[in-house]
Amino acid sequence: MAHLNSLAQPSAAALLAWYDRHRRDLPWREHSGACADPYRIWLSEIMLQQTTVAAAKPYFRAFTQRWPTVADLAAAPLDDILAAWAGLGYYARARNLHACARTVAADHGGRFPDTEEDLRALPGIGPYTAAAIAAIAFGRPAAAVDGNVERVIARLFAIDDPLPKAKAAIRDATAAMVPSERPGDFAQAMMDLGATICTPKRPACTLCPWLGSCQGEAAGVAERLPVKPAKAERPVRRAIAFWAQHEDGRILLARRPEHGLLGGMAALWATPLTADTAPNVALDFAPIEAEWRRLPGEIEHVFTHFRLRLFVFATRGTTAAAPLGSRWATEQELEKAGLPTVMRKAVAHVRERQEGRPVRRRRRIRNG
Ligand code: ADE
C-alpha cells in the first residue's frame, strides 16, 4: 500500500504543538511552566480511573478544598472520605485513596515517591496511574496507557489485533514515542487528543495533528480500531432494600460490610446485592419484625459485572430497636450520610411512592 508508506512519522513535537493551542483547562492542571502538585495529580487520576472528566471535576474541587494536602486526607476518618465520594462509584477507590494517603504520610514523610516503581507499590495505584503521576507530576518519561491512549495508538499504527492481545504492541509503540522533554504534557496531550479528536465514534480526523501520519486514517479503518472482543451480557441479579421508618420519623440506616460491593458505605438495609434474591423471600431478610409492604415498581442499576433489579419493602411507625450494624437516622442525617447512587435511587423510589407522607410546607414570605 504505497499511500501508507508515504506517511510521515508521527512526532511528539506535532502533538505538543497542538496541545499548546488546544489543551483543556482542567482544575488539576497547572498553567504552563508551573510545577504540578503530586497530591492533586494523584487525586485526579484516581477519580478519573472510571469516571468522566465532567463528573470528576466537582468532586476534585470539593476534595481539595476540604483536604488540601495528602496529610489532611490521611488524617481524615475513612467514613468522611466514603461519604464525600458518594455518587462517584467504584468505592474501592475511596478506600484505597485513604490507605494510600496514610502510607504516603507514614512511610514516605508525606511526599509521594517519584518513580513509577515506587508509585506502583502504593494502594490503588496500577501501571497506568503510576506512569501518569510519574510523567505529569515528576517529569519522568513514562508511558501512561489508558483506554483513550490505546485507541489513539491502535489507530495511529493501524494495530488491528483485538484487545487485549494488542496491549503489548500498543504499550511498546507508546513508550517509543514518549519524549524526554515535556513527558507530562505529552501524556496529557494524548488524553486530550483521545477525548476530543480521536473519539470512539466519528473521530475528527481533519483536525488531528497526526492526520498525515495516521495509518488507520489512511487505510480508512480508524473508526473501527481498536478491535474489541464481544462483550458478554451482564447477568441480572435481584435484591431487596428495606425502608423502615420509626414512629418518631427516623429511618433505619445501615453500613455495608467493610469488604465487597459498596464496602463500608452508608446504605439502606438490603439483601446481599450480588446474590440473586427473589422478592417473595424478602421477609426472611427484613431487619426488624414489622408489617412490611412491597412498594410497586423496582429500581434498575448497572454495576460493572451485573445488572441489579432492586425491590423496595417499606414499613412505618415501628418502635423496634435498630439491629446490629444499623441505626435510626434523622432525615437530615440520611441526607448527609453519603449514600451510593443505587441507594439514592431507592430513597427516591420510596419518596415517589409513599402516599400520605407528611409534607412540611413552608409559608412563602414575599417581599413587597
Ligand atoms: N483522563 C485520565 N487522566 C486525565 C487527565 N489528567 N486529564 C484529562 N483526562 C484524563
GROMACS .gro file of C-alpha atoms and ligand atoms in nm:
model
  378
    1MET     CA    1   0.000   0.000   0.000
    2ALA     CA    2   0.201   0.291  -0.135
    3HIS     CA    3  -0.003   0.560   0.040
    4LEU     CA    4   0.078   0.404   0.379
    5ASN     CA    5   0.449   0.403   0.304
    6SER     CA    6   0.439   0.771   0.216
    7LEU     CA    7   0.302   0.872   0.556
    8ALA     CA    8   0.515   1.097   0.776
    9GLN     CA    9   0.647   0.959   1.105
   10PRO     CA   10   0.420   1.078   1.385
   11SER     CA   11   0.616   1.310   1.611
   12ALA     CA   12   0.571   1.406   1.974
   13ALA     CA   13   0.651   1.764   1.869
   14ALA     CA   14   0.343   1.780   1.643
   15LEU     CA   15   0.122   1.661   1.929
   16LEU     CA   16   0.278   1.902   2.179
   17ALA     CA   17   0.231   2.197   1.942
   18TRP     CA   18  -0.136   2.101   1.911
   19TYR     CA   19  -0.162   2.067   2.291
   20ASP     CA   20  -0.019   2.415   2.343
   21ARG     CA   21  -0.309   2.556   2.140
   22HIS     CA   22  -0.593   2.326   2.239
   23ARG     CA   23  -0.525   2.188   2.587
   24ARG     CA   24  -0.829   2.162   2.807
   25ASP     CA   25  -0.840   2.384   3.111
   26LEU     CA   26  -0.891   2.136   3.395
   27PRO     CA   27  -0.884   2.207   3.769
   28TRP     CA   28  -0.590   1.972   3.834
   29ARG     CA   29  -0.381   2.114   3.551
   30GLU     CA   30  -0.117   2.373   3.616
   31HIS     CA   31  -0.064   2.660   3.380
   32SER     CA   32   0.234   2.614   3.151
   33GLY     CA   33   0.560   2.626   3.337
   34ALA     CA   34   0.416   2.573   3.686
   35CYS     CA   35   0.504   2.259   3.880
   36ALA     CA   36   0.226   2.008   3.925
   37ASP     CA   37   0.143   1.908   4.282
   38PRO     CA   38   0.173   1.525   4.302
   39TYR     CA   39  -0.114   1.510   4.550
   40ARG     CA   40  -0.351   1.685   4.310
   41ILE     CA   41  -0.233   1.476   4.015
   42TRP     CA   42  -0.273   1.152   4.211
   43LEU     CA   43  -0.619   1.251   4.336
   44SER     CA   44  -0.738   1.347   3.986
   45GLU     CA   45  -0.601   1.029   3.832
   46ILE     CA   46  -0.776   0.810   4.088
   47MET     CA   47  -1.102   0.996   4.029
   48LEU     CA   48  -1.061   0.970   3.651
   49GLN     CA   49  -0.991   0.597   3.651
   50GLN     CA   50  -1.356   0.507   3.594
   51THR     CA   51  -1.522   0.846   3.580
   52THR     CA   52  -1.561   1.111   3.313
   53VAL     CA   53  -1.382   1.444   3.340
   54ALA     CA   54  -1.716   1.625   3.375
   55ALA     CA   55  -1.827   1.405   3.666
   56ALA     CA   56  -1.489   1.417   3.840
   57LYS     CA   57  -1.447   1.796   3.838
   58PRO     CA   58  -1.685   1.891   4.124
   59TYR     CA   59  -1.553   1.606   4.340
   60PHE     CA   60  -1.197   1.715   4.276
   61ARG     CA   61  -1.280   2.071   4.383
   62ALA     CA   62  -1.463   1.953   4.694
   63PHE     CA   63  -1.185   1.715   4.800
   64THR     CA   64  -0.903   1.965   4.750
   65GLN     CA   65  -1.092   2.235   4.937
   66ARG     CA   66  -1.167   2.008   5.227
   67TRP     CA   67  -0.835   1.822   5.228
   68PRO     CA   68  -0.572   2.047   5.064
   69THR     CA   69  -0.278   1.812   5.127
   70VAL     CA   70  -0.215   1.440   5.142
   71ALA     CA   71  -0.153   1.478   5.517
   72ASP     CA   72  -0.503   1.625   5.559
   73LEU     CA   73  -0.654   1.334   5.369
   74ALA     CA   74  -0.451   1.081   5.570
   75ALA     CA   75  -0.581   1.232   5.894
   76ALA     CA   76  -0.947   1.224   5.784
   77PRO     CA   77  -1.177   0.943   5.905
   78LEU     CA   78  -1.249   0.687   5.632
   79ASP     CA   79  -1.622   0.744   5.676
   80ASP     CA   80  -1.584   1.110   5.580
   81ILE     CA   81  -1.396   1.016   5.266
   82LEU     CA   82  -1.651   0.750   5.171
   83ALA     CA   83  -1.935   0.997   5.224
   84ALA     CA   84  -1.758   1.263   5.015
   85TRP     CA   85  -1.700   1.003   4.741
   86ALA     CA   86  -2.069   0.905   4.735
   87GLY     CA   87  -2.207   0.920   4.381
   88LEU     CA   88  -1.870   0.866   4.208
   89GLY     CA   89  -1.898   0.486   4.215
   90TYR     CA   90  -1.629   0.219   4.240
   91TYR     CA   91  -1.596   0.276   4.611
   92ALA     CA   92  -1.287   0.057   4.647
   93ARG     CA   93  -1.111   0.362   4.501
   94ALA     CA   94  -1.211   0.569   4.804
   95ARG     CA   95  -1.089   0.306   5.049
   96ASN     CA   96  -0.760   0.277   4.859
   97LEU     CA   97  -0.736   0.655   4.847
   98HIS     CA   98  -0.738   0.664   5.224
   99ALA     CA   99  -0.494   0.372   5.253
  100CYS     CA  100  -0.260   0.537   5.002
  101ALA     CA  101  -0.270   0.876   5.176
  102ARG     CA  102  -0.189   0.706   5.506
  103THR     CA  103   0.101   0.513   5.353
  104VAL     CA  104   0.244   0.829   5.196
  105ALA     CA  105   0.211   1.012   5.529
  106ALA     CA  106   0.350   0.728   5.742
  107ASP     CA  107   0.617   0.571   5.519
  108HIS     CA  108   0.721   0.850   5.284
  109GLY     CA  109   0.724   1.155   5.511
  110GLY     CA  110   0.414   1.297   5.341
  111ARG     CA  111   0.576   1.311   4.995
  112PHE     CA  112   0.476   1.092   4.705
  113PRO     CA  113   0.760   0.875   4.571
  114ASP     CA  114   0.876   0.997   4.229
  115THR     CA  115   0.934   0.677   4.030
  116GLU     CA  116   0.685   0.452   3.856
  117GLU     CA  117   0.808   0.151   4.051
  118ASP     CA  118   0.768   0.309   4.394
  119LEU     CA  119   0.433   0.462   4.300
  120ARG     CA  120   0.304   0.122   4.192
  121ALA     CA  121   0.376  -0.016   4.536
  122LEU     CA  122   0.112   0.218   4.684
  123PRO     CA  123  -0.251   0.108   4.739
  124GLY     CA  124  -0.479   0.171   4.443
  125ILE     CA  125  -0.200   0.269   4.202
  126GLY     CA  126  -0.168   0.042   3.898
  127PRO     CA  127   0.062   0.069   3.595
  128TYR     CA  128  -0.138   0.341   3.420
  129THR     CA  129  -0.177   0.564   3.725
  130ALA     CA  130   0.187   0.520   3.827
  131ALA     CA  131   0.302   0.623   3.479
  132ALA     CA  132   0.062   0.920   3.467
  133ILE     CA  133   0.180   1.054   3.804
  134ALA     CA  134   0.548   0.990   3.722
  135ALA     CA  135   0.513   1.179   3.393
  136ILE     CA  136   0.280   1.463   3.494
  137ALA     CA  137   0.399   1.533   3.848
  138PHE     CA  138   0.767   1.434   3.821
  139GLY     CA  139   0.857   1.482   3.454
  140ARG     CA  140   0.960   1.119   3.405
  141PRO     CA  141   0.940   0.975   3.052
  142ALA     CA  142   0.676   0.717   3.144
  143ALA     CA  143   0.414   0.579   2.905
  144ALA     CA  144   0.069   0.622   3.057
  145VAL     CA  145  -0.162   0.397   2.855
  146ASP     CA  146  -0.532   0.406   2.936
  147GLY     CA  147  -0.829   0.327   2.711
  148ASN     CA  148  -0.804   0.663   2.532
  149VAL     CA  149  -0.438   0.621   2.457
  150GLU     CA  150  -0.497   0.264   2.340
  151ARG     CA  151  -0.743   0.396   2.087
  152VAL     CA  152  -0.513   0.672   1.961
  153ILE     CA  153  -0.213   0.443   1.922
  154ALA     CA  154  -0.406   0.149   1.772
  155ARG     CA  155  -0.531   0.388   1.504
  156LEU     CA  156  -0.203   0.573   1.452
  157PHE     CA  157  -0.021   0.247   1.375
  158ALA     CA  158  -0.323   0.053   1.244
  159ILE     CA  159  -0.278  -0.215   1.510
  160ASP     CA  160  -0.567  -0.445   1.431
  161ASP     CA  161  -0.509  -0.735   1.667
  162PRO     CA  162  -0.806  -0.746   1.903
  163LEU     CA  163  -0.768  -0.629   2.260
  164PRO     CA  164  -0.633  -0.747   2.496
  165LYS     CA  165  -0.381  -0.918   2.264
  166ALA     CA  166  -0.290  -0.578   2.113
  167LYS     CA  167  -0.197  -0.428   2.451
  168ALA     CA  168   0.173  -0.519   2.442
  169ALA     CA  169   0.221  -0.374   2.092
  170ILE     CA  170   0.029  -0.057   2.189
  171ARG     CA  171   0.235  -0.014   2.504
  172ASP     CA  172   0.564  -0.053   2.315
  173ALA     CA  173   0.455   0.189   2.044
  174THR     CA  174   0.350   0.447   2.305
  175ALA     CA  175   0.674   0.408   2.504
  176ALA     CA  176   0.876   0.464   2.185
  177MET     CA  177   0.702   0.798   2.130
  178VAL     CA  178   0.732   0.950   2.481
  179PRO     CA  179   0.972   1.245   2.456
  180SER     CA  180   1.239   1.315   2.719
  181GLU     CA  181   1.130   1.680   2.717
  182ARG     CA  182   0.777   1.750   2.845
  183PRO     CA  183   0.670   1.387   2.903
  184GLY     CA  184   0.392   1.506   3.135
  185ASP     CA  185   0.247   1.733   2.870
  186PHE     CA  186   0.280   1.451   2.619
  187ALA     CA  187   0.075   1.222   2.846
  188GLN     CA  188  -0.193   1.486   2.893
  189ALA     CA  189  -0.192   1.573   2.523
  190MET     CA  190  -0.261   1.208   2.441
  191MET     CA  191  -0.551   1.213   2.687
  192ASP     CA  192  -0.693   1.530   2.533
  193LEU     CA  193  -0.649   1.401   2.180
  194GLY     CA  194  -0.833   1.080   2.270
  195ALA     CA  195  -1.111   1.270   2.446
  196THR     CA  196  -1.171   1.547   2.192
  197ILE     CA  197  -1.043   1.440   1.844
  198CYS     CA  198  -0.969   1.068   1.834
  199THR     CA  199  -1.307   0.983   1.985
  200PRO     CA  200  -1.453   0.629   1.982
  201LYS     CA  201  -1.721   0.726   1.728
  202ARG     CA  202  -1.678   0.967   1.437
  203PRO     CA  203  -1.324   1.084   1.512
  204ALA     CA  204  -1.250   1.438   1.390
  205CYS     CA  205  -0.952   1.328   1.180
  206THR     CA  206  -0.935   1.650   0.978
  207LEU     CA  207  -0.847   1.840   1.298
  208CYS     CA  208  -0.586   1.591   1.416
  209PRO     CA  209  -0.221   1.696   1.445
  210TRP     CA  210  -0.127   1.346   1.325
  211LEU     CA  211  -0.353   1.348   1.021
  212GLY     CA  212  -0.064   1.297   0.777
  213SER     CA  213   0.088   1.024   0.996
  214CYS     CA  214  -0.208   0.808   1.086
  215GLN     CA  215  -0.206   0.465   0.927
  216GLY     CA  216  -0.559   0.389   1.045
  217GLU     CA  217  -0.696   0.705   0.885
  218ALA     CA  218  -0.500   0.649   0.563
  219ALA     CA  219  -0.637   0.296   0.536
  220GLY     CA  220  -0.990   0.416   0.614
  221VAL     CA  221  -1.020   0.194   0.924
  222ALA     CA  222  -0.956   0.441   1.208
  223GLU     CA  223  -1.308   0.435   1.349
  224ARG     CA  224  -1.306   0.054   1.365
  225LEU     CA  225  -0.991   0.043   1.581
  226PRO     CA  226  -0.904  -0.084   1.832
  227VAL     CA  227  -1.078  -0.416   1.773
  228LYS     CA  228  -1.259  -0.512   2.092
  229PRO     CA  229  -1.373  -0.859   2.194
  230ALA     CA  230  -1.751  -0.904   2.203
  231LYS     CA  231  -1.888  -0.800   2.540
  232ALA     CA  232  -2.059  -1.064   2.748
  233GLU     CA  233  -2.411  -0.972   2.855
  234ARG     CA  234  -2.430  -0.868   3.217
  235PRO     CA  235  -2.625  -1.119   3.427
  236VAL     CA  236  -2.930  -0.986   3.610
  237ARG     CA  237  -2.947  -1.010   3.990
  238ARG     CA  238  -3.236  -0.924   4.215
  239ALA     CA  239  -3.212  -0.780   4.564
  240ILE     CA  240  -3.436  -0.617   4.820
  241ALA     CA  241  -3.382  -0.293   5.012
  242PHE     CA  242  -3.576  -0.220   5.330
  243TRP     CA  243  -3.710   0.122   5.417
  244ALA     CA  244  -3.804   0.123   5.785
  245GLN     CA  245  -3.940   0.439   5.938
  246HIS     CA  246  -3.958   0.472   6.314
  247GLU     CA  247  -4.262   0.613   6.486
  248ASP     CA  248  -4.057   0.926   6.552
  249GLY     CA  249  -3.986   0.968   6.179
  250ARG     CA  250  -3.626   0.844   6.176
  251ILE     CA  251  -3.513   0.596   5.912
  252LEU     CA  252  -3.312   0.280   5.953
  253LEU     CA  253  -2.962   0.343   5.816
  254ALA     CA  254  -2.713   0.059   5.780
  255ARG     CA  255  -2.347   0.037   5.692
  256ARG     CA  256  -2.233  -0.203   5.423
  257PRO     CA  257  -1.988  -0.475   5.524
  258GLU     CA  258  -1.628  -0.350   5.509
  259HIS     CA  259  -1.534  -0.559   5.207
  260GLY     CA  260  -1.714  -0.627   4.885
  261LEU     CA  261  -1.951  -0.420   4.677
  262LEU     CA  262  -2.008  -0.068   4.822
  263GLY     CA  263  -1.789  -0.177   5.115
  264GLY     CA  264  -1.814   0.049   5.418
  265MET     CA  265  -2.074   0.279   5.261
  266ALA     CA  266  -2.386   0.403   5.435
  267ALA     CA  267  -2.690   0.226   5.289
  268LEU     CA  268  -3.043   0.107   5.342
  269TRP     CA  269  -3.062  -0.240   5.491
  270ALA     CA  270  -3.056  -0.482   5.197
  271THR     CA  271  -3.015  -0.844   5.095
  272PRO     CA  272  -2.671  -0.929   4.951
  273LEU     CA  273  -2.654  -0.738   4.623
  274THR     CA  274  -2.457  -0.999   4.433
  275ALA     CA  275  -2.679  -1.293   4.531
  276ASP     CA  276  -3.000  -1.326   4.333
  277THR     CA  277  -3.280  -1.290   4.588
  278ALA     CA  278  -3.640  -1.308   4.476
  279PRO     CA  279  -3.885  -1.059   4.632
  280ASN     CA  280  -4.111  -1.340   4.757
  281VAL     CA  281  -3.848  -1.438   5.016
  282ALA     CA  282  -3.775  -1.078   5.114
  283LEU     CA  283  -3.917  -1.106   5.463
  284ASP     CA  284  -3.658  -1.369   5.558
  285PHE     CA  285  -3.407  -1.086   5.534
  286ALA     CA  286  -3.601  -0.800   5.694
  287PRO     CA  287  -3.404  -0.613   5.962
  288ILE     CA  288  -3.693  -0.590   6.212
  289GLU     CA  289  -4.027  -0.756   6.272
  290ALA     CA  290  -4.293  -0.532   6.129
  291GLU     CA  291  -4.567  -0.511   5.872
  292TRP     CA  292  -4.375  -0.480   5.552
  293ARG     CA  293  -4.530  -0.388   5.224
  294ARG     CA  294  -4.371  -0.412   4.886
  295LEU     CA  295  -4.367  -0.080   4.703
  296PRO     CA  296  -4.480  -0.101   4.342
  297GLY     CA  297  -4.212  -0.087   4.076
  298GLU     CA  298  -3.840  -0.155   4.100
  299ILE     CA  299  -3.504   0.012   4.051
  300GLU     CA  300  -3.251  -0.074   3.784
  301HIS     CA  301  -2.886  -0.015   3.848
  302VAL     CA  302  -2.592  -0.127   3.639
  303PHE     CA  303  -2.278  -0.243   3.817
  304THR     CA  304  -1.963  -0.347   3.631
  305HIS     CA  305  -2.037  -0.718   3.643
  306PHE     CA  306  -2.414  -0.737   3.669
  307ARG     CA  307  -2.740  -0.555   3.631
  308LEU     CA  308  -2.936  -0.514   3.953
  309ARG     CA  309  -3.314  -0.516   3.989
  310LEU     CA  310  -3.379  -0.374   4.333
  311PHE     CA  311  -3.718  -0.413   4.501
  312VAL     CA  312  -3.810  -0.199   4.798
  313PHE     CA  313  -4.009  -0.307   5.103
  314ALA     CA  314  -4.128  -0.042   5.345
  315THR     CA  315  -4.270  -0.021   5.694
  316ARG     CA  316  -4.368   0.280   5.902
  317GLY     CA  317  -4.443   0.357   6.261
  318THR     CA  318  -4.221   0.093   6.420
  319THR     CA  319  -4.063   0.130   6.764
  320ALA     CA  320  -3.819  -0.160   6.722
  321ALA     CA  321  -3.455  -0.125   6.820
  322ALA     CA  322  -3.207  -0.086   6.537
  323PRO     CA  323  -3.029  -0.418   6.476
  324LEU     CA  324  -2.652  -0.450   6.496
  325GLY     CA  325  -2.483  -0.270   6.208
  326SER     CA  326  -2.757  -0.011   6.171
  327ARG     CA  327  -2.902   0.292   6.348
  328TRP     CA  328  -3.204   0.518   6.337
  329ALA     CA  329  -3.113   0.832   6.144
  330THR     CA  330  -3.300   1.158   6.104
  331GLU     CA  331  -3.389   1.277   5.754
  332GLN     CA  332  -3.102   1.524   5.780
  333GLU     CA  333  -2.856   1.253   5.881
  334LEU     CA  334  -2.976   1.038   5.593
  335GLU     CA  335  -2.922   1.329   5.358
  336LYS     CA  336  -2.566   1.378   5.482
  337ALA     CA  337  -2.474   1.010   5.509
  338GLY     CA  338  -2.334   0.993   5.155
  339LEU     CA  339  -2.544   0.716   5.008
  340PRO     CA  340  -2.412   0.548   4.693
  341THR     CA  341  -2.618   0.610   4.379
  342VAL     CA  342  -2.812   0.283   4.390
  343MET     CA  343  -2.929   0.364   4.744
  344ARG     CA  344  -3.017   0.721   4.649
  345LYS     CA  345  -3.234   0.573   4.377
  346ALA     CA  346  -3.402   0.352   4.638
  347VAL     CA  347  -3.472   0.651   4.863
  348ALA     CA  348  -3.615   0.847   4.570
  349HIS     CA  349  -3.829   0.544   4.483
  350VAL     CA  350  -3.974   0.545   4.835
  351ARG     CA  351  -4.037   0.917   4.830
  352GLU     CA  352  -4.222   0.895   4.499
  353ARG     CA  353  -4.445   0.615   4.619
  354GLN     CA  354  -4.517   0.685   4.980
  355GLU     CA  355  -4.868   0.818   4.998
  356GLY     CA  356  -4.964   1.034   5.288
  357ARG     CA  357  -4.606   1.116   5.372
  358PRO     CA  358  -4.613   1.426   5.586
  359VAL     CA  359  -4.501   1.712   5.371
  360ARG     CA  360  -4.361   2.000   5.560
  361ARG     CA  361  -4.478   2.313   5.394
  362ARG     CA  362  -4.309   2.642   5.439
  363ARG     CA  363  -4.506   2.955   5.408
  364ARG     CA  364  -4.351   3.175   5.147
  365ILE     CA  365  -4.270   3.517   5.271
  366ARG     CA  366  -4.285   3.754   4.986
  367ASN     CA  367  -4.100   4.073   4.969
  368GLY     CA  368  -4.314   4.373   4.884
  369ADE     N1  369  -0.803   1.111   3.192
  369ADE     C1  370  -0.722   1.048   3.278
  369ADE     N2  371  -0.634   1.132   3.331
  369ADE     C2  372  -0.658   1.253   3.277
  369ADE     C3  373  -0.601   1.382   3.291
  369ADE     N3  374  -0.500   1.402   3.374
  369ADE     N4  375  -0.653   1.481   3.218
  369ADE     C4  376  -0.755   1.458   3.137
  369ADE     N5  377  -0.813   1.342   3.118
  369ADE     C5  378  -0.764   1.239   3.188
   0.00000   0.00000   0.00000
